[in-house]
PDB file of C-alpha atoms in Angstrom:
ATOM      1  CA  MET A   1       0.000   0.000   0.000  1.00 86.00           C
ATOM      2  CA  THR A   2       1.409   3.381  -0.985  1.00 91.00           C
ATOM      3  CA  TYR A   3       1.636   6.542   1.093  1.00 91.00           C
ATOM      4  CA  ARG A   4      -1.187   8.122  -0.869  1.00 92.00           C
ATOM      5  CA  THR A   5      -3.466   5.089  -0.465  1.00 94.00           C
ATOM      6  CA  SER A   6      -2.771   4.927   3.263  1.00 95.00           C
ATOM      7  CA  VAL A   7      -3.561   8.611   3.728  1.00 95.00           C
ATOM      8  CA  LEU A   8      -6.753   8.259   1.678  1.00 95.00           C
ATOM      9  CA  LEU A   9      -7.865   5.292   3.797  1.00 96.00           C
ATOM     10  CA  ALA A  10      -7.048   6.983   7.095  1.00 96.00           C
ATOM     11  CA  ALA A  11      -8.585  10.369   6.305  1.00 96.00           C
ATOM     12  CA  GLY A  12     -11.489   8.674   4.525  1.00 96.00           C
ATOM     13  CA  GLY A  13     -12.047   6.522   7.606  1.00 97.00           C
ATOM     14  CA  SER A  14     -12.341   9.615   9.787  1.00 97.00           C
ATOM     15  CA  ALA A  15     -14.700  11.184   7.261  1.00 97.00           C
ATOM     16  CA  ALA A  16     -16.821   8.016   7.254  1.00 97.00           C
ATOM     17  CA  LEU A  17     -16.986   7.977  11.055  1.00 96.00           C
ATOM     18  CA  LEU A  18     -18.047  11.633  11.047  1.00 95.00           C
ATOM     19  CA  LEU A  19     -20.733  10.952   8.440  1.00 96.00           C
ATOM     20  CA  GLY A  20     -21.922   7.978  10.479  1.00 95.00           C
ATOM     21  CA  ALA A  21     -22.192  10.121  13.600  1.00 94.00           C
ATOM     22  CA  LEU A  22     -24.154  12.743  11.668  1.00 95.00           C
ATOM     23  CA  ALA A  23     -26.452  10.041  10.271  1.00 95.00           C
ATOM     24  CA  PHE A  24     -27.161   8.753  13.788  1.00 92.00           C
ATOM     25  CA  GLN A  25     -27.857  12.337  14.847  1.00 92.00           C
ATOM     26  CA  TYR A  26     -30.001  13.605  11.974  1.00 94.00           C
ATOM     27  CA  LEU A  27     -31.477  10.442  10.482  1.00 94.00           C
ATOM     28  CA  GLY A  28     -31.558   8.216  13.551  1.00 91.00           C
ATOM     29  CA  GLY A  29     -32.744  10.855  15.993  1.00 89.00           C
ATOM     30  CA  LEU A  30     -29.923  10.260  18.484  1.00 87.00           C
ATOM     31  CA  PRO A  31     -28.585  13.664  19.553  1.00 90.00           C
ATOM     32  CA  PRO A  32     -24.936  13.672  20.664  1.00 88.00           C
ATOM     33  CA  CYS A  33     -23.777  14.375  24.180  1.00 89.00           C
ATOM     34  CA  LYS A  34     -20.877  16.641  25.081  1.00 88.00           C
ATOM     35  CA  LEU A  35     -18.335  13.795  24.904  1.00 89.00           C
ATOM     36  CA  CYS A  36     -19.706  12.700  21.518  1.00 90.00           C
ATOM     37  CA  TYR A  37     -18.929  16.163  20.184  1.00 91.00           C
ATOM     38  CA  TRP A  38     -15.439  15.977  21.683  1.00 92.00           C
ATOM     39  CA  GLN A  39     -14.830  12.753  19.754  1.00 94.00           C
ATOM     40  CA  ARG A  40     -15.719  14.459  16.466  1.00 94.00           C
ATOM     41  CA  TYR A  41     -13.148  17.259  16.617  1.00 96.00           C
ATOM     42  CA  PRO A  42     -10.041  15.053  16.139  1.00 97.00           C
ATOM     43  CA  HIS A  43     -11.752  13.356  13.189  1.00 97.00           C
ATOM     44  CA  VAL A  44     -12.251  16.759  11.564  1.00 97.00           C
ATOM     45  CA  ALA A  45      -8.562  17.465  12.205  1.00 97.00           C
ATOM     46  CA  ALA A  46      -7.599  14.094  10.677  1.00 97.00           C
ATOM     47  CA  VAL A  47      -9.602  14.824   7.521  1.00 97.00           C
ATOM     48  CA  LEU A  48      -7.922  18.240   7.158  1.00 97.00           C
ATOM     49  CA  ILE A  49      -4.499  16.733   7.861  1.00 96.00           C
ATOM     50  CA  GLY A  50      -5.245  14.073   5.249  1.00 96.00           C
ATOM     51  CA  ALA A  51      -6.027  16.724   2.646  1.00 96.00           C
ATOM     52  CA  LEU A  52      -2.757  18.501   3.441  1.00 94.00           C
ATOM     53  CA  ALA A  53      -0.841  15.221   3.402  1.00 94.00           C
ATOM     54  CA  LEU A  54      -2.199  14.376  -0.038  1.00 92.00           C
ATOM     55  CA  TRP A  55      -1.256  17.810  -1.316  1.00 92.00           C
ATOM     56  CA  LEU A  56       2.116  18.290   0.388  1.00 90.00           C
ATOM     57  CA  GLY A  57       3.149  14.771   1.366  1.00 85.00           C
ATOM     58  CA  GLY A  58       5.493  14.147   4.223  1.00 87.00           C
ATOM     59  CA  ARG A  59       6.031  12.023   7.263  1.00 91.00           C
ATOM     60  CA  THR A  60       5.198  14.783   9.766  1.00 94.00           C
ATOM     61  CA  LEU A  61       1.635  15.171   8.493  1.00 95.00           C
ATOM     62  CA  ALA A  62       1.083  11.422   8.667  1.00 96.00           C
ATOM     63  CA  TRP A  63       2.263  11.395  12.288  1.00 97.00           C
ATOM     64  CA  MET A  64      -0.066  14.315  13.011  1.00 97.00           C
ATOM     65  CA  GLY A  65      -2.923  12.269  11.511  1.00 96.00           C
ATOM     66  CA  ALA A  66      -1.989   9.349  13.758  1.00 97.00           C
ATOM     67  CA  LEU A  67      -2.029  11.680  16.750  1.00 97.00           C
ATOM     68  CA  ALA A  68      -5.492  13.000  15.812  1.00 97.00           C
ATOM     69  CA  ALA A  69      -6.836   9.446  15.480  1.00 97.00           C
ATOM     70  CA  LEU A  70      -5.222   8.498  18.792  1.00 98.00           C
ATOM     71  CA  ALA A  71      -6.833  11.544  20.439  1.00 98.00           C
ATOM     72  CA  THR A  72     -10.332  10.539  19.378  1.00 97.00           C
ATOM     73  CA  ALA A  73      -9.637   6.948  20.458  1.00 97.00           C
ATOM     74  CA  GLY A  74      -8.590   8.257  23.875  1.00 96.00           C
ATOM     75  CA  ILE A  75     -11.733  10.353  24.186  1.00 95.00           C
ATOM     76  CA  GLY A  76     -13.737   7.291  23.119  1.00 95.00           C
ATOM     77  CA  LEU A  77     -12.086   5.263  25.885  1.00 95.00           C
ATOM     78  CA  TYR A  78     -12.874   7.994  28.415  1.00 94.00           C
ATOM     79  CA  HIS A  79     -16.489   8.179  27.195  1.00 92.00           C
ATOM     80  CA  THR A  80     -16.820   4.384  27.387  1.00 94.00           C
ATOM     81  CA  GLY A  81     -15.600   4.483  30.975  1.00 91.00           C
ATOM     82  CA  VAL A  82     -18.152   7.159  31.826  1.00 91.00           C
ATOM     83  CA  GLU A  83     -20.927   5.107  30.210  1.00 88.00           C
ATOM     84  CA  ARG A  84     -19.873   1.947  32.082  1.00 89.00           C
ATOM     85  CA  GLY A  85     -19.490   3.747  35.407  1.00 86.00           C
ATOM     86  CA  TRP A  86     -15.756   3.072  35.631  1.00 90.00           C
ATOM     87  CA  TRP A  87     -15.118   6.750  36.406  1.00 88.00           C
ATOM     88  CA  GLU A  88     -17.043   9.988  36.661  1.00 84.00           C
ATOM     89  CA  GLY A  89     -17.792  12.098  33.624  1.00 82.00           C
ATOM     90  CA  PRO A  90     -18.205  15.842  33.257  1.00 82.00           C
ATOM     91  CA  THR A  91     -20.748  17.150  35.761  1.00 80.00           C
ATOM     92  CA  SER A  92     -22.478  19.070  32.976  1.00 76.00           C
ATOM     93  CA  CYS A  93     -23.653  15.874  31.248  1.00 78.00           C
ATOM     94  CA  SER A  94     -23.481  12.983  33.669  1.00 77.00           C
ATOM     95  CA  GLY A  95     -25.374  11.864  36.742  1.00 70.00           C
ATOM     96  CA  THR A  96     -22.634  13.052  39.072  1.00 53.00           C
ATOM     97  CA  GLY A  97     -23.854  16.648  39.217  1.00 51.00           C
ATOM     98  CA  GLY A  98     -24.639  18.568  42.391  1.00 53.00           C
ATOM     99  CA  GLY A  99     -28.250  17.428  42.541  1.00 52.00           C
ATOM    100  CA  LEU A 100     -31.399  19.473  42.986  1.00 47.00           C
ATOM    101  CA  GLY A 101     -30.916  20.437  46.631  1.00 52.00           C
ATOM    102  CA  GLY A 102     -30.263  24.104  45.908  1.00 54.00           C
ATOM    103  CA  LEU A 103     -33.407  24.650  43.837  1.00 53.00           C
ATOM    104  CA  SER A 104     -36.690  26.028  45.102  1.00 58.00           C
ATOM    105  CA  GLY A 105     -40.086  24.537  44.272  1.00 58.00           C
ATOM    106  CA  ALA A 106     -40.688  27.345  41.785  1.00 59.00           C
ATOM    107  CA  ASP A 107     -37.357  26.567  40.087  1.00 53.00           C
ATOM    108  CA  LEU A 108     -38.307  22.906  39.771  1.00 50.00           C
ATOM    109  CA  LEU A 109     -41.701  23.700  38.235  1.00 58.00           C
ATOM    110  CA  SER A 110     -40.445  26.387  35.841  1.00 56.00           C
ATOM    111  CA  THR A 111     -39.906  25.382  32.223  1.00 56.00           C
ATOM    112  CA  GLU A 112     -38.519  28.766  31.257  1.00 61.00           C
ATOM    113  CA  GLY A 113     -35.036  28.511  29.808  1.00 56.00           C
ATOM    114  CA  THR A 114     -34.933  24.721  29.965  1.00 54.00           C
ATOM    115  CA  VAL A 115     -32.421  22.929  27.806  1.00 58.00           C
ATOM    116  CA  ASP A 116     -32.465  19.282  26.821  1.00 65.00           C
ATOM    117  CA  VAL A 117     -29.216  17.804  28.087  1.00 71.00           C
ATOM    118  CA  VAL A 118     -28.060  14.567  26.528  1.00 79.00           C
ATOM    119  CA  MET A 119     -26.462  12.536  29.284  1.00 79.00           C
ATOM    120  CA  CYS A 120     -22.893  11.343  28.730  1.00 76.00           C
ATOM    121  CA  ASP A 121     -23.256   8.429  31.132  1.00 79.00           C
ATOM    122  CA  GLU A 122     -26.148   6.766  29.297  1.00 79.00           C
ATOM    123  CA  VAL A 123     -25.645   4.453  26.321  1.00 79.00           C
ATOM    124  CA  ALA A 124     -27.969   5.625  23.538  1.00 83.00           C
ATOM    125  CA  TRP A 125     -27.126   2.804  21.105  1.00 81.00           C
ATOM    126  CA  GLU A 126     -25.005  -0.316  21.162  1.00 82.00           C
ATOM    127  CA  MET A 127     -24.083  -3.222  18.937  1.00 84.00           C
ATOM    128  CA  LEU A 128     -22.482  -6.470  20.114  1.00 92.00           C
ATOM    129  CA  GLY A 129     -22.265  -5.004  23.612  1.00 85.00           C
ATOM    130  CA  LEU A 130     -20.268  -1.948  22.529  1.00 82.00           C
ATOM    131  CA  SER A 131     -21.579   1.623  22.509  1.00 89.00           C
ATOM    132  CA  MET A 132     -20.938   4.161  19.768  1.00 88.00           C
ATOM    133  CA  ALA A 133     -18.105   5.590  21.872  1.00 89.00           C
ATOM    134  CA  SER A 134     -16.533   2.135  22.127  1.00 92.00           C
ATOM    135  CA  TRP A 135     -16.871   1.501  18.388  1.00 93.00           C
ATOM    136  CA  ASN A 136     -15.339   4.911  17.676  1.00 95.00           C
ATOM    137  CA  MET A 137     -12.377   3.930  19.863  1.00 96.00           C
ATOM    138  CA  VAL A 138     -11.902   0.601  18.069  1.00 96.00           C
ATOM    139  CA  ALA A 139     -12.198   2.118  14.592  1.00 97.00           C
ATOM    140  CA  SER A 140      -9.913   5.016  15.521  1.00 97.00           C
ATOM    141  CA  LEU A 141      -7.203   2.641  16.745  1.00 97.00           C
ATOM    142  CA  VAL A 142      -7.326   0.950  13.331  1.00 97.00           C
ATOM    143  CA  LEU A 143      -6.960   4.401  11.747  1.00 97.00           C
ATOM    144  CA  VAL A 144      -3.915   5.072  13.973  1.00 98.00           C
ATOM    145  CA  ALA A 145      -2.293   1.972  12.458  1.00 97.00           C
ATOM    146  CA  VAL A 146      -3.106   3.149   8.920  1.00 97.00           C
ATOM    147  CA  TRP A 147      -1.655   6.605   9.642  1.00 96.00           C
ATOM    148  CA  ILE A 148       1.502   4.980  11.029  1.00 96.00           C
ATOM    149  CA  ALA A 149       1.771   2.877   7.869  1.00 95.00           C
ATOM    150  CA  ALA A 150       1.537   6.095   5.848  1.00 95.00           C
ATOM    151  CA  ALA A 151       4.276   7.711   7.941  1.00 94.00           C
ATOM    152  CA  ARG A 152       6.557   4.730   7.348  1.00 92.00           C
ATOM    153  CA  ARG A 153       6.027   4.968   3.602  1.00 88.00           C
ATOM    154  CA  ALA A 154       6.644   8.723   3.382  1.00 82.00           C
TER     155      ALA A 154
END
């Protein structure tokens, strides 16, 4: 496999994962949580790095692509741990917040300014026992290997 083919596969893989996430969101009706959004940003970076790598070539860009894929895999691992209760997630989107103790009855009954929060510690969809965050981690680790192959061929 050539450098160009490896870069196309790696950047294309990130693009496919992004499109899949958007399909789940807009076609499947599964809005993303805060950590889901965090997992998307490195994929966007990997796609942009891939475009640059195809245009300019070079080992450094391939290693940057590997780092972007590794970053989203790491966030996927963190998100999986939050979903499984292995560790606490961000208080803004998980069940570990401060509770309702500080709110008055009027605050609890008011619907003014309410926002639908998608919880980070709830699994919205899973296949073969793995959540979307887990599958993103697995796929992203494969993309890390493809980016490394590209770097070796540069």
